[in-house]
Amino acid sequence: MATEGDGNKIYNSAEFAWSDLSTWSAWTNWRGYNSGLGISNTLEYVLPVVDLGTTKTVVPLANASADGTHAWTFETSTDNVTFTSDTPPLTGRYIKGKITVTNNSGAPALIHAEVEYNDSVTQNELFHNLDTSTLSQNTDDSFTIPIQKSYQHITSITGTASASETRPLLVIISDDTASAPTFKVINLDTFGKVAIADGVVDIEVHGFPSATTFANGNIG
């Protein structure tokens, strides 16, 4: 659907043709709200594609105002040709943002929209001297990291034996899912063949916080 600007707002345009009108002398635009014609109560507006310069992971900080309710969606691409739907945080070089306005009581219109793609909105947690004997061991001999923060995407997890640990231990990250990352502890005295149930380790988790979509449709 085409769009047009009028009075500092963006509306749907070309929703009907001359042949659809019985009288048209009073018409000054191609919007048909309250005309009795079958027109859309939604407006879709695609923002210009943003080139980040290189492929990276970013968090969109998006806000808009509209006549009606609005919602944001995003597509990413590595070549500016093939775009795929993505949810925050977004990974790609090229990002295409789209805002959809819905209005069931008037003409849907977009008043203002802006989005910033931020790659510095991250958080981390450090678990120092974490005694695995205090954690429940999973069936695969792994331990779940007791994260306290909410992550949308974990970018890295590092683990080492704590300075207080006297045995040569190897910490292996076995799962980096945002909700329940896990690790295993290997005693190198067993030539790396035995996972142990006790050990004192330091774990650091780094990632993007969960994206918040507010009631008005903005993302922050």
mmCIF file of C-alpha atoms in Angstrom:
data_model
loop_
_atom_site.group_PDB
_atom_site.id
_atom_site.type_symbol
_atom_site.label_atom_id
_atom_site.label_comp_id
_atom_site.label_asym_id
_atom_site.label_seq_id
_atom_site.Cartn_x
_atom_site.Cartn_y
_atom_site.Cartn_z
ATOM 1 C CA MET A 1 0.000 0.000 0.000
ATOM 2 C CA ALA A 2 1.287 3.431 -0.903
ATOM 3 C CA THR A 3 1.542 6.184 1.704
ATOM 4 C CA GLU A 4 1.253 9.954 1.577
ATOM 5 C CA GLY A 5 2.139 12.809 3.866
ATOM 6 C CA ASP A 6 -0.467 15.334 4.926
ATOM 7 C CA GLY A 7 -0.416 17.759 7.863
ATOM 8 C CA ASN A 8 2.809 16.316 9.340
ATOM 9 C CA LYS A 9 1.330 12.824 9.367
ATOM 10 C CA ILE A 10 1.730 9.789 7.125
ATOM 11 C CA TYR A 11 -1.453 8.098 5.908
ATOM 12 C CA ASN A 12 -2.375 5.280 3.575
ATOM 13 C CA SER A 13 -2.741 6.470 -0.006
ATOM 14 C CA ALA A 14 -4.222 5.159 -3.250
ATOM 15 C CA GLU A 15 -6.807 3.092 -1.393
ATOM 16 C CA PHE A 16 -9.318 3.571 -4.181
ATOM 17 C CA ALA A 17 -9.505 4.793 -7.774
ATOM 18 C CA TRP A 18 -11.577 7.429 -9.593
ATOM 19 C CA SER A 19 -13.916 4.691 -10.719
ATOM 20 C CA ASP A 20 -14.788 3.916 -7.099
ATOM 21 C CA LEU A 21 -16.335 7.358 -6.553
ATOM 22 C CA SER A 22 -19.869 8.354 -7.416
ATOM 23 C CA THR A 23 -19.008 11.994 -6.776
ATOM 24 C CA TRP A 24 -15.486 13.227 -6.256
ATOM 25 C CA SER A 25 -15.526 17.003 -6.444
ATOM 26 C CA ALA A 26 -15.095 17.360 -2.664
ATOM 27 C CA TRP A 27 -12.178 14.943 -2.388
ATOM 28 C CA THR A 28 -8.740 16.426 -1.744
ATOM 29 C CA ASN A 29 -6.733 13.243 -1.103
ATOM 30 C CA TRP A 30 -6.801 9.529 -1.810
ATOM 31 C CA ARG A 31 -7.638 8.434 1.726
ATOM 32 C CA GLY A 32 -11.029 6.879 2.064
ATOM 33 C CA TYR A 33 -11.809 6.766 5.777
ATOM 34 C CA ASN A 34 -15.546 7.341 6.425
ATOM 35 C CA SER A 35 -16.162 7.180 2.674
ATOM 36 C CA GLY A 36 -18.007 3.885 2.859
ATOM 37 C CA LEU A 37 -15.288 2.289 0.758
ATOM 38 C CA GLY A 38 -13.512 -0.832 1.925
ATOM 39 C CA ILE A 39 -10.220 0.526 3.191
ATOM 40 C CA SER A 40 -7.608 -0.738 5.608
ATOM 41 C CA ASN A 41 -7.560 0.170 9.285
ATOM 42 C CA THR A 42 -3.810 -0.515 9.401
ATOM 43 C CA LEU A 43 -0.866 1.449 8.093
ATOM 44 C CA GLU A 44 2.511 -0.148 7.426
ATOM 45 C CA TYR A 45 5.533 2.099 7.088
ATOM 46 C CA VAL A 46 9.046 0.785 6.397
ATOM 47 C CA LEU A 47 11.920 2.926 7.605
ATOM 48 C CA PRO A 48 15.050 3.341 5.454
ATOM 49 C CA VAL A 49 17.527 0.456 5.704
ATOM 50 C CA VAL A 50 20.351 1.123 8.170
ATOM 51 C CA ASP A 51 23.890 -0.040 7.338
ATOM 52 C CA LEU A 52 25.892 -0.792 10.509
ATOM 53 C CA GLY A 53 29.110 -1.068 8.494
ATOM 54 C CA THR A 54 29.736 -4.651 9.575
ATOM 55 C CA THR A 55 27.736 -7.550 10.919
ATOM 56 C CA LYS A 56 27.125 -7.067 14.633
ATOM 57 C CA THR A 57 24.546 -7.677 17.334
ATOM 58 C CA VAL A 58 22.557 -4.650 18.460
ATOM 59 C CA VAL A 59 19.565 -3.721 20.582
ATOM 60 C CA PRO A 60 16.921 -1.472 18.978
ATOM 61 C CA LEU A 61 15.751 1.500 21.032
ATOM 62 C CA ALA A 62 12.573 2.429 19.174
ATOM 63 C CA ASN A 63 9.807 4.922 19.814
ATOM 64 C CA ALA A 64 6.941 6.339 17.799
ATOM 65 C CA SER A 65 3.675 8.213 18.097
ATOM 66 C CA ALA A 66 0.639 7.574 15.971
ATOM 67 C CA ASP A 67 -3.105 7.930 15.563
ATOM 68 C CA GLY A 68 -3.858 4.418 16.764
ATOM 69 C CA THR A 69 -1.717 1.721 18.361
ATOM 70 C CA HIS A 70 1.646 0.825 16.899
ATOM 71 C CA ALA A 71 4.030 -2.132 16.857
ATOM 72 C CA TRP A 72 7.609 -2.547 15.630
ATOM 73 C CA THR A 73 9.056 -5.434 13.611
ATOM 74 C CA PHE A 74 12.559 -5.881 12.182
ATOM 75 C CA GLU A 75 14.361 -7.681 9.393
ATOM 76 C CA THR A 76 18.134 -8.171 9.091
ATOM 77 C CA SER A 77 20.481 -8.943 6.225
ATOM 78 C CA THR A 78 24.181 -9.464 5.593
ATOM 79 C CA ASP A 79 24.063 -8.435 1.917
ATOM 80 C CA ASN A 80 21.249 -5.842 1.709
ATOM 81 C CA VAL A 81 19.423 -8.197 -0.654
ATOM 82 C CA THR A 82 17.932 -11.045 1.351
ATOM 83 C CA PHE A 83 16.216 -9.951 4.567
ATOM 84 C CA THR A 84 14.839 -12.250 7.257
ATOM 85 C CA SER A 85 12.642 -11.515 10.258
ATOM 86 C CA ASP A 86 14.545 -11.044 13.508
ATOM 87 C CA THR A 87 13.726 -10.255 17.115
ATOM 88 C CA PRO A 88 15.842 -8.180 19.512
ATOM 89 C CA PRO A 89 18.710 -8.316 19.915
ATOM 90 C CA LEU A 90 19.253 -8.135 16.152
ATOM 91 C CA THR A 91 22.223 -9.612 14.312
ATOM 92 C CA GLY A 92 23.181 -8.394 10.844
ATOM 93 C CA ARG A 93 24.851 -5.609 8.919
ATOM 94 C CA TYR A 94 21.693 -4.184 7.360
ATOM 95 C CA ILE A 95 18.526 -3.634 9.404
ATOM 96 C CA LYS A 96 15.076 -2.756 8.141
ATOM 97 C CA GLY A 97 12.592 -1.494 10.710
ATOM 98 C CA LYS A 98 8.847 -1.486 10.079
ATOM 99 C CA ILE A 99 6.097 0.103 12.136
ATOM 100 C CA THR A 100 2.467 -0.971 11.873
ATOM 101 C CA VAL A 101 -0.267 1.400 13.052
ATOM 102 C CA THR A 102 -3.761 0.054 13.782
ATOM 103 C CA ASN A 103 -6.776 2.297 14.302
ATOM 104 C CA ASN A 104 -10.348 0.990 14.465
ATOM 105 C CA SER A 105 -11.941 4.376 15.194
ATOM 106 C CA GLY A 106 -10.214 6.687 12.735
ATOM 107 C CA ALA A 107 -7.726 6.867 9.919
ATOM 108 C CA PRO A 108 -4.446 5.202 10.981
ATOM 109 C CA ALA A 109 -1.611 7.715 10.776
ATOM 110 C CA LEU A 110 2.045 7.819 11.743
ATOM 111 C CA ILE A 111 3.160 11.026 13.440
ATOM 112 C CA HIS A 112 6.721 10.277 14.494
ATOM 113 C CA ALA A 113 9.106 7.317 14.440
ATOM 114 C CA GLU A 114 12.751 6.865 15.306
ATOM 115 C CA VAL A 115 14.991 3.938 16.170
ATOM 116 C CA GLU A 116 18.575 3.661 17.395
ATOM 117 C CA TYR A 117 20.574 0.447 17.089
ATOM 118 C CA ASN A 118 22.836 0.194 20.123
ATOM 119 C CA ASP A 119 25.617 -2.367 20.551
ATOM 120 C CA SER A 120 26.737 -1.156 23.984
ATOM 121 C CA VAL A 121 23.604 -1.966 25.990
ATOM 122 C CA THR A 122 25.003 -5.076 27.665
ATOM 123 C CA GLN A 123 25.218 -6.501 31.159
ATOM 124 C CA ASN A 124 27.358 -9.030 32.976
ATOM 125 C CA GLU A 125 27.501 -11.098 36.144
ATOM 126 C CA LEU A 126 30.519 -12.472 37.970
ATOM 127 C CA PHE A 127 30.284 -15.510 40.222
ATOM 128 C CA HIS A 128 33.480 -15.543 42.295
ATOM 129 C CA ASN A 129 34.443 -18.626 44.291
ATOM 130 C CA LEU A 130 31.326 -20.489 43.171
ATOM 131 C CA ASP A 131 31.307 -23.833 44.965
ATOM 132 C CA THR A 132 29.636 -26.358 42.690
ATOM 133 C CA SER A 133 28.824 -28.603 45.640
ATOM 134 C CA THR A 134 26.141 -26.051 46.539
ATOM 135 C CA LEU A 135 24.491 -26.503 43.127
ATOM 136 C CA SER A 136 22.278 -29.315 41.908
ATOM 137 C CA GLN A 137 24.057 -31.470 39.347
ATOM 138 C CA ASN A 138 22.188 -32.119 36.095
ATOM 139 C CA THR A 139 21.873 -35.581 34.564
ATOM 140 C CA ASP A 140 24.676 -34.780 32.088
ATOM 141 C CA ASP A 141 27.044 -33.838 34.945
ATOM 142 C CA SER A 142 26.617 -30.130 34.243
ATOM 143 C CA PHE A 143 25.655 -27.324 36.611
ATOM 144 C CA THR A 144 23.228 -24.491 35.881
ATOM 145 C CA ILE A 145 24.723 -21.047 36.377
ATOM 146 C CA PRO A 146 22.572 -19.263 38.998
ATOM 147 C CA ILE A 147 22.093 -16.091 36.932
ATOM 148 C CA GLN A 148 20.192 -13.274 38.611
ATOM 149 C CA LYS A 149 19.658 -11.022 35.607
ATOM 150 C CA SER A 150 17.378 -11.496 32.618
ATOM 151 C CA TYR A 151 19.150 -12.011 29.288
ATOM 152 C CA GLN A 152 17.749 -11.852 25.781
ATOM 153 C CA HIS A 153 20.994 -13.182 24.332
ATOM 154 C CA ILE A 154 24.203 -14.327 26.015
ATOM 155 C CA THR A 155 27.282 -13.343 24.030
ATOM 156 C CA SER A 156 29.962 -15.032 26.117
ATOM 157 C CA ILE A 157 30.569 -17.130 29.221
ATOM 158 C CA THR A 158 34.017 -17.672 30.702
ATOM 159 C CA GLY A 159 34.991 -19.998 33.507
ATOM 160 C CA THR A 160 38.217 -20.804 35.329
ATOM 161 C CA ALA A 161 39.279 -22.518 38.515
ATOM 162 C CA SER A 162 39.283 -20.098 41.432
ATOM 163 C CA ALA A 163 42.568 -19.093 43.024
ATOM 164 C CA SER A 164 41.549 -21.010 46.123
ATOM 165 C CA GLU A 165 41.170 -24.268 44.155
ATOM 166 C CA THR A 166 44.172 -26.592 44.525
ATOM 167 C CA ARG A 167 43.304 -29.066 41.753
ATOM 168 C CA PRO A 168 43.864 -28.478 38.027
ATOM 169 C CA LEU A 169 40.285 -27.904 36.859
ATOM 170 C CA LEU A 170 38.902 -27.183 33.416
ATOM 171 C CA VAL A 171 35.574 -25.330 33.133
ATOM 172 C CA ILE A 172 33.631 -26.196 29.988
ATOM 173 C CA ILE A 173 30.561 -24.180 28.995
ATOM 174 C CA SER A 174 28.015 -26.771 27.907
ATOM 175 C CA ASP A 175 24.987 -24.556 27.175
ATOM 176 C CA ASP A 176 24.737 -20.793 26.648
ATOM 177 C CA THR A 177 20.960 -20.465 26.431
ATOM 178 C CA ALA A 178 19.785 -17.172 27.884
ATOM 179 C CA SER A 179 17.475 -18.716 30.473
ATOM 180 C CA ALA A 180 19.618 -21.529 31.896
ATOM 181 C CA PRO A 181 23.286 -21.582 30.873
ATOM 182 C CA THR A 182 25.289 -24.564 32.135
ATOM 183 C CA PHE A 183 28.901 -25.616 32.639
ATOM 184 C CA LYS A 184 30.895 -28.716 33.470
ATOM 185 C CA VAL A 185 33.988 -29.053 35.631
ATOM 186 C CA ILE A 186 36.682 -31.515 34.555
ATOM 187 C CA ASN A 187 39.498 -32.697 36.808
ATOM 188 C CA LEU A 188 42.593 -32.659 34.582
ATOM 189 C CA ASP A 189 44.298 -35.139 36.882
ATOM 190 C CA THR A 190 41.990 -37.729 35.262
ATOM 191 C CA PHE A 191 43.285 -36.763 31.796
ATOM 192 C CA GLY A 192 40.091 -34.831 31.175
ATOM 193 C CA LYS A 193 37.848 -37.878 31.300
ATOM 194 C CA VAL A 194 35.946 -37.335 34.546
ATOM 195 C CA ALA A 195 33.442 -34.609 35.357
ATOM 196 C CA ILE A 196 33.425 -33.852 39.062
ATOM 197 C CA ALA A 197 30.605 -32.793 41.322
ATOM 198 C CA ASP A 198 32.633 -30.433 43.455
ATOM 199 C CA GLY A 199 34.965 -27.602 42.617
ATOM 200 C CA VAL A 200 35.433 -23.893 43.246
ATOM 201 C CA VAL A 201 35.292 -21.810 40.080
ATOM 202 C CA ASP A 202 34.903 -18.276 38.791
ATOM 203 C CA ILE A 203 32.217 -17.764 36.139
ATOM 204 C CA GLU A 204 31.480 -14.590 34.187
ATOM 205 C CA VAL A 205 28.368 -14.175 32.028
ATOM 206 C CA HIS A 206 28.070 -11.374 29.477
ATOM 207 C CA GLY A 207 25.114 -10.596 27.213
ATOM 208 C CA PHE A 208 22.256 -8.393 26.140
ATOM 209 C CA PRO A 209 19.404 -7.747 28.571
ATOM 210 C CA SER A 210 15.879 -8.755 27.688
ATOM 211 C CA ALA A 211 14.242 -6.216 25.410
ATOM 212 C CA THR A 212 11.248 -4.434 26.905
ATOM 213 C CA THR A 213 8.243 -3.714 24.722
ATOM 214 C CA PHE A 214 6.094 -1.099 26.444
ATOM 215 C CA ALA A 215 2.311 -0.934 26.384
ATOM 216 C CA ASN A 216 2.393 1.894 23.827
ATOM 217 C CA GLY A 217 4.448 -0.204 21.400
ATOM 218 C CA ASN A 218 7.836 1.422 21.974
ATOM 219 C CA ILE A 219 10.951 -0.676 22.605
ATOM 220 C CA GLY A 220 13.539 0.270 25.175
#
